[in-house]
mmCIF file of C-alpha atoms in Angstrom:
data_model
loop_
_atom_site.group_PDB
_atom_site.id
_atom_site.type_symbol
_atom_site.label_atom_id
_atom_site.label_comp_id
_atom_site.label_asym_id
_atom_site.label_seq_id
_atom_site.Cartn_x
_atom_site.Cartn_y
_atom_site.Cartn_z
ATOM 1 C CA MET A 6 45.608 42.248 107.151
ATOM 2 C CA ALA A 7 42.265 43.329 107.739
ATOM 3 C CA ARG A 8 39.444 43.336 110.091
ATOM 4 C CA GLN A 9 36.319 41.841 109.169
ATOM 5 C CA LYS A 10 33.229 44.535 110.281
ATOM 6 C CA GLY A 11 29.067 43.873 110.017
ATOM 7 C CA ILE A 12 26.884 40.742 110.896
ATOM 8 C CA ILE A 13 28.080 38.004 108.760
ATOM 9 C CA LYS A 14 31.194 36.860 108.927
ATOM 10 C CA LEU A 15 32.773 35.054 106.442
ATOM 11 C CA LYS A 16 35.672 32.007 106.946
ATOM 12 C CA GLY A 17 37.227 30.526 103.696
ATOM 13 C CA THR A 18 38.481 32.017 100.188
ATOM 14 C CA ILE A 19 36.829 34.432 97.825
ATOM 15 C CA GLY A 20 38.718 34.901 95.087
ATOM 16 C CA ASP A 21 42.656 36.411 96.194
ATOM 17 C CA ILE A 22 40.939 37.241 99.330
ATOM 18 C CA THR A 23 40.691 34.864 102.497
ATOM 19 C CA PHE A 24 38.252 34.728 105.354
ATOM 20 C CA TYR A 25 39.256 33.492 108.726
ATOM 21 C CA LYS A 26 38.496 34.117 112.863
ATOM 22 C CA THR A 27 41.209 34.273 115.550
ATOM 23 C CA GLN A 28 41.173 35.486 119.097
ATOM 24 C CA ASP A 29 41.345 38.494 117.945
ATOM 25 C CA GLY A 30 38.196 38.598 115.899
ATOM 26 C CA HIS A 31 36.829 38.394 112.120
ATOM 27 C CA LEU A 32 39.850 39.330 109.924
ATOM 28 C CA ALA A 33 40.549 39.041 106.324
ATOM 29 C CA ARG A 34 44.555 39.049 104.568
ATOM 30 C CA GLU A 35 44.958 39.031 100.902
ATOM 31 C CA LYS A 36 46.384 35.261 98.774
ATOM 32 C CA GLY A 37 49.850 35.654 98.286
ATOM 33 C CA GLY A 38 53.161 35.024 99.134
ATOM 34 C CA ILE A 39 56.079 33.104 97.036
ATOM 35 C CA ASP A 40 55.932 29.458 95.606
ATOM 36 C CA ALA A 41 56.341 27.009 98.452
ATOM 37 C CA SER A 42 58.208 24.864 95.437
ATOM 38 C CA ARG A 43 60.602 28.150 94.666
ATOM 39 C CA ILE A 44 61.249 28.550 98.520
ATOM 40 C CA ALA A 45 61.991 24.444 98.425
ATOM 41 C CA ASN A 46 64.651 24.578 96.142
ATOM 42 C CA ASP A 47 66.000 28.602 94.916
ATOM 43 C CA PRO A 48 69.169 28.324 96.679
ATOM 44 C CA ALA A 49 68.224 32.246 97.074
ATOM 45 C CA PHE A 50 65.652 30.852 99.999
ATOM 46 C CA GLN A 51 68.864 29.165 101.386
ATOM 47 C CA ARG A 52 69.046 31.019 104.460
ATOM 48 C CA THR A 53 65.083 31.073 104.584
ATOM 49 C CA ARG A 54 64.974 26.926 104.430
ATOM 50 C CA GLU A 55 67.344 27.239 106.800
ATOM 51 C CA ASN A 56 64.859 29.434 109.345
ATOM 52 C CA GLY A 57 62.388 27.226 108.407
ATOM 53 C CA SER A 58 63.864 24.057 110.138
ATOM 54 C CA GLU A 59 65.166 25.787 113.019
ATOM 55 C CA PHE A 60 61.978 27.353 113.701
ATOM 56 C CA GLY A 61 60.307 23.171 113.320
ATOM 57 C CA ARG A 62 62.572 21.981 115.490
ATOM 58 C CA ALA A 63 61.740 24.555 118.087
ATOM 59 C CA GLY A 64 58.131 24.046 117.975
ATOM 60 C CA LYS A 65 58.567 20.171 118.491
ATOM 61 C CA ALA A 66 60.553 20.526 121.613
ATOM 62 C CA GLY A 67 58.403 23.225 123.027
ATOM 63 C CA LYS A 68 55.698 20.742 122.425
ATOM 64 C CA LEU A 69 57.606 18.034 123.828
ATOM 65 C CA LEU A 70 58.140 19.969 127.262
ATOM 66 C CA ARG A 71 54.320 20.314 127.071
ATOM 67 C CA ILE A 72 53.450 16.745 126.674
ATOM 68 C CA ALA A 73 55.649 16.101 130.043
ATOM 69 C CA LEU A 74 54.274 18.843 131.906
ATOM 70 C CA ARG A 75 51.066 18.902 130.654
ATOM 71 C CA PRO A 76 49.699 16.991 134.420
ATOM 72 C CA LEU A 77 50.489 20.616 136.188
ATOM 73 C CA LEU A 78 49.425 22.694 132.637
ATOM 74 C CA ILE A 79 45.379 22.162 132.574
ATOM 75 C CA ASN A 80 44.649 24.589 134.802
ATOM 76 C CA SER A 81 47.468 27.461 134.330
ATOM 77 C CA ALA A 82 48.255 28.398 130.502
ATOM 78 C CA ASP A 83 47.279 30.978 128.751
ATOM 79 C CA SER A 84 45.937 30.600 125.144
ATOM 80 C CA ARG A 85 49.449 32.432 123.316
ATOM 81 C CA MET A 86 51.329 29.846 125.533
ATOM 82 C CA VAL A 87 52.289 27.636 122.932
ATOM 83 C CA SER A 88 54.035 30.362 121.103
ATOM 84 C CA ARG A 89 55.294 32.332 123.839
ATOM 85 C CA LEU A 90 56.928 29.113 124.531
ATOM 86 C CA THR A 91 58.137 28.576 120.911
ATOM 87 C CA GLN A 92 59.668 31.768 120.872
ATOM 88 C CA ARG A 93 61.753 31.342 123.448
ATOM 89 C CA MET A 94 62.651 27.709 122.446
ATOM 90 C CA VAL A 95 63.581 29.590 118.990
ATOM 91 C CA LYS A 96 66.302 31.520 121.396
ATOM 92 C CA VAL A 97 67.766 28.506 122.568
ATOM 93 C CA ILE A 98 68.103 26.566 119.664
ATOM 94 C CA GLN A 99 70.117 30.086 118.136
ATOM 95 C CA ALA A 100 72.329 30.062 121.637
ATOM 96 C CA ASP A 101 73.435 26.821 119.808
ATOM 97 C CA GLN A 102 77.555 27.821 119.030
ATOM 98 C CA VAL A 103 78.575 24.496 117.789
ATOM 99 C CA SER A 104 76.039 23.353 114.938
ATOM 100 C CA GLU A 105 75.659 25.182 110.873
ATOM 101 C CA ARG A 106 72.660 27.629 111.132
ATOM 102 C CA GLY A 107 69.870 25.445 109.907
ATOM 103 C CA LEU A 108 70.737 22.374 112.158
ATOM 104 C CA ARG A 109 70.944 23.895 115.490
ATOM 105 C CA ASN A 110 69.334 22.205 118.314
ATOM 106 C CA VAL A 111 68.116 22.228 122.332
ATOM 107 C CA ILE A 112 70.893 19.715 123.138
ATOM 108 C CA ASP A 113 73.613 22.137 121.783
ATOM 109 C CA GLY A 114 71.772 25.028 122.335
ATOM 110 C CA GLU A 115 71.261 26.708 126.448
ATOM 111 C CA ALA A 116 68.470 25.026 127.653
ATOM 112 C CA GLU A 117 69.032 27.519 130.694
ATOM 113 C CA LEU A 118 66.883 30.115 128.656
ATOM 114 C CA LEU A 119 63.761 28.213 129.992
ATOM 115 C CA PHE A 120 64.429 29.447 133.158
ATOM 116 C CA GLY A 121 61.598 31.793 134.858
ATOM 117 C CA PHE A 122 59.512 30.913 131.929
ATOM 118 C CA GLU A 123 55.940 32.268 132.488
ATOM 119 C CA PHE A 124 52.965 29.302 130.953
ATOM 120 C CA ASN A 125 50.575 31.789 132.414
ATOM 121 C CA ILE A 126 51.013 35.306 131.333
ATOM 122 C CA ARG A 127 47.572 36.494 133.396
ATOM 123 C CA GLY A 128 48.988 35.406 136.985
ATOM 124 C CA LYS A 129 52.489 35.037 137.516
ATOM 125 C CA LEU A 130 54.369 32.825 140.049
ATOM 126 C CA GLY A 131 56.688 36.160 140.385
ATOM 127 C CA THR A 132 54.017 38.364 141.571
ATOM 128 C CA SER A 133 51.602 35.674 143.014
ATOM 129 C CA LEU A 134 54.283 34.150 145.273
ATOM 130 C CA TYR A 135 56.308 35.804 147.470
ATOM 131 C CA ALA A 136 57.910 32.850 150.355
ATOM 132 C CA PRO A 137 60.927 32.092 150.094
ATOM 133 C CA PHE A 138 61.874 28.906 148.159
ATOM 134 C CA VAL A 139 64.995 26.095 147.277
ATOM 135 C CA ALA A 140 64.378 24.578 144.230
ATOM 136 C CA ALA A 141 67.299 22.353 143.635
ATOM 137 C CA ILE A 142 68.629 19.184 140.866
ATOM 138 C CA ASP A 143 70.413 16.646 141.831
ATOM 139 C CA ARG A 144 71.662 14.630 138.477
ATOM 140 C CA VAL A 145 73.587 11.990 140.438
ATOM 141 C CA SER A 146 70.008 11.309 142.596
ATOM 142 C CA GLY A 147 67.536 12.289 139.756
ATOM 143 C CA GLU A 148 66.025 14.652 142.509
ATOM 144 C CA ILE A 149 63.930 17.401 141.384
ATOM 145 C CA THR A 150 63.520 19.165 144.538
ATOM 146 C CA VAL A 151 61.397 22.540 145.998
ATOM 147 C CA ASP A 152 61.362 23.633 149.875
ATOM 148 C CA ILE A 153 59.503 26.137 151.147
ATOM 149 C CA ALA A 154 59.502 27.638 154.751
ATOM 150 C CA SER A 155 56.811 28.353 157.120
ATOM 151 C CA PHE A 156 55.157 31.511 155.801
ATOM 152 C CA VAL A 157 51.873 33.191 155.835
ATOM 153 C CA PRO A 158 49.854 32.560 152.886
ATOM 154 C CA ALA A 159 47.540 35.639 153.337
ATOM 155 C CA ASN A 160 50.971 37.973 153.305
ATOM 156 C CA MET A 161 53.519 36.050 151.204
ATOM 157 C CA ILE A 162 50.786 35.344 148.241
ATOM 158 C CA ALA A 163 48.731 36.995 146.290
ATOM 159 C CA ALA A 164 45.923 36.021 145.276
ATOM 160 C CA PRO A 165 43.273 36.603 142.269
ATOM 161 C CA SER A 166 40.292 37.787 144.298
ATOM 162 C CA GLY A 167 37.749 35.275 145.237
ATOM 163 C CA THR A 168 40.135 33.084 147.026
ATOM 164 C CA THR A 169 39.962 31.179 149.644
ATOM 165 C CA HIS A 170 41.871 28.023 149.220
ATOM 166 C CA PHE A 171 45.469 27.063 147.718
ATOM 167 C CA LYS A 172 47.875 24.721 146.725
ATOM 168 C CA ILE A 173 51.138 24.343 145.598
ATOM 169 C CA ILE A 174 52.298 22.291 142.337
ATOM 170 C CA SER A 175 55.490 20.876 141.849
ATOM 171 C CA GLY A 176 57.110 19.129 139.015
ATOM 172 C CA GLY A 177 59.950 17.463 137.674
ATOM 173 C CA ALA A 178 60.359 16.691 134.330
ATOM 174 C CA GLU A 179 63.772 14.724 131.952
ATOM 175 C CA VAL A 180 63.229 15.255 128.728
ATOM 176 C CA ASP A 181 65.284 13.572 125.526
ATOM 177 C CA PHE A 182 64.616 16.244 123.295
ATOM 178 C CA GLU A 183 66.337 14.301 120.553
ATOM 179 C CA ALA A 184 64.528 10.894 121.393
ATOM 180 C CA GLU A 185 61.746 12.760 121.660
ATOM 181 C CA THR A 186 60.361 11.052 125.254
ATOM 182 C CA PHE A 187 60.681 12.611 129.119
ATOM 183 C CA VAL A 188 59.999 10.931 132.325
ATOM 184 C CA VAL A 189 57.965 13.004 134.756
ATOM 185 C CA THR A 190 56.570 13.306 138.612
ATOM 186 C CA THR A 191 54.952 15.968 139.995
ATOM 187 C CA SER A 192 54.047 16.765 143.567
ATOM 188 C CA GLU A 193 51.173 19.284 145.541
ATOM 189 C CA THR A 194 50.235 20.597 149.165
ATOM 190 C CA ALA A 195 46.665 19.603 150.392
ATOM 191 C CA ILE A 196 44.272 22.518 149.357
ATOM 192 C CA LEU A 197 45.450 24.567 152.267
ATOM 193 C CA PRO A 198 43.287 28.234 153.375
ATOM 194 C CA TRP A 199 44.869 31.502 152.313
ATOM 195 C CA ASP A 200 44.549 33.217 156.158
ATOM 196 C CA ALA A 201 47.166 34.309 158.391
ATOM 197 C CA THR A 202 47.950 31.031 159.644
ATOM 198 C CA PRO A 203 50.976 29.471 159.239
ATOM 199 C CA THR A 204 52.034 26.617 156.480
ATOM 200 C CA ALA A 205 54.292 24.046 157.730
ATOM 201 C CA VAL A 206 57.918 23.473 156.492
ATOM 202 C CA ILE A 207 56.631 21.952 152.509
ATOM 203 C CA SER A 208 58.966 20.060 151.254
ATOM 204 C CA GLN A 209 58.294 18.990 147.629
ATOM 205 C CA THR A 210 61.082 15.827 145.972
ATOM 206 C CA ASN A 211 60.316 15.002 142.137
ATOM 207 C CA ALA A 212 62.112 11.809 141.116
ATOM 208 C CA VAL A 213 62.884 11.375 137.386
ATOM 209 C CA THR A 214 66.156 9.024 136.262
ATOM 210 C CA ALA A 215 69.401 9.087 138.174
ATOM 211 C CA ASN A 216 72.239 9.721 135.884
ATOM 212 C CA SER A 217 70.552 11.485 133.530
ATOM 213 C CA THR A 218 72.959 13.389 130.920
ATOM 214 C CA LYS A 219 69.179 15.458 128.973
ATOM 215 C CA PRO A 220 68.243 18.105 130.009
ATOM 216 C CA LEU A 221 65.717 18.462 133.707
ATOM 217 C CA PHE A 222 63.636 20.848 134.745
ATOM 218 C CA LEU A 223 61.814 22.065 137.421
ATOM 219 C CA ALA A 224 57.770 23.968 137.322
ATOM 220 C CA LEU A 225 56.694 25.919 140.742
ATOM 221 C CA GLY A 226 52.806 26.857 141.070
ATOM 222 C CA VAL A 227 50.501 27.569 142.868
ATOM 223 C CA GLU A 228 46.412 26.918 142.227
ATOM 224 C CA PHE A 229 43.638 28.811 143.251
ATOM 225 C CA TYR A 230 40.893 27.450 144.958
ATOM 226 C CA GLN A 231 37.076 29.278 146.255
ATOM 227 C CA GLU A 232 35.238 27.680 149.443
ATOM 228 C CA ILE A 233 31.769 27.044 148.558
ATOM 229 C CA ASN A 234 29.198 25.434 151.062
ATOM 230 C CA GLY A 235 32.384 22.851 152.246
ATOM 231 C CA GLN A 236 33.061 22.239 148.277
ATOM 232 C CA MET A 237 36.281 23.405 146.738
ATOM 233 C CA TYR A 238 35.930 24.311 143.060
ATOM 234 C CA PRO A 239 39.395 25.698 140.975
ATOM 235 C CA LEU A 240 39.138 29.592 140.743
ATOM 236 C CA LYS A 241 37.386 31.176 137.804
ATOM 237 C CA ASN A 242 38.555 27.840 135.787
ATOM 238 C CA GLY A 243 42.255 28.079 137.062
ATOM 239 C CA ALA A 244 42.574 31.660 134.620
ATOM 240 C CA PHE A 245 45.100 33.394 137.216
ATOM 241 C CA ASN A 246 47.106 30.205 138.349
ATOM 242 C CA PRO A 247 50.207 30.655 137.891
ATOM 243 C CA LEU A 248 53.087 28.178 136.724
ATOM 244 C CA SER A 249 56.737 28.607 135.803
ATOM 245 C CA ILE A 250 60.170 26.634 134.896
ATOM 246 C CA ALA A 251 61.628 27.537 138.512
ATOM 247 C CA LYS A 252 64.938 25.476 137.797
ATOM 248 C CA VAL A 253 67.114 24.010 134.329
ATOM 249 C CA ASP A 254 70.175 21.604 134.537
ATOM 250 C CA SER A 255 70.982 21.354 131.197
ATOM 251 C CA GLY A 256 72.460 18.564 130.947
ATOM 252 C CA VAL A 257 76.302 16.799 129.728
#
């Protein structure tokens, strides 16, 4: 891989060189690799096919989780979140101790490995929200909850420069990775001032299917705002809003 220089940037293929644009700039690489039909059929590439199958399964699982949490992710994700989530899903699948290599999956893996995943690397929940919270998943009732005792925002929330207000958001998701379906409920506080006034107790309940056997997730985040002439604007278009998976129950 080489970086393109000069005024004119190329896209496409010339001879054996492919020119393309990424978020890292305009790049170029030499065409090459092994013929696809050989990879698909040659016994020597059995491990490659198995790895590819599991990577594809991880990508689909990550996409389903992203879609389920989309109401929260709209303002709380970085540009590399998709690839980072896929990599984490690969680890979940690789933890499957039941299925054969190439057939390992999320259901038989360790969905708990998604705990703590940060959807926005530019604004992490662990370095933004210092107020203690209690996250819980009640599989019998289907209630996915988060409780935060009263706290002083200016002391317990590390907000980006320019912040005047914030709100706490959460979501509970029940995800069926086999059927590719989900149930999701979200909650949010009012937009609160980021100052030295203690908040009220915050309790959010996100209900999904009672007695579900599917993996359940709690996502928790903060959205930052700036007040200008009486109007609230998402601070820097949400560039520093944290959102993290705060609780996971992988199912039975």
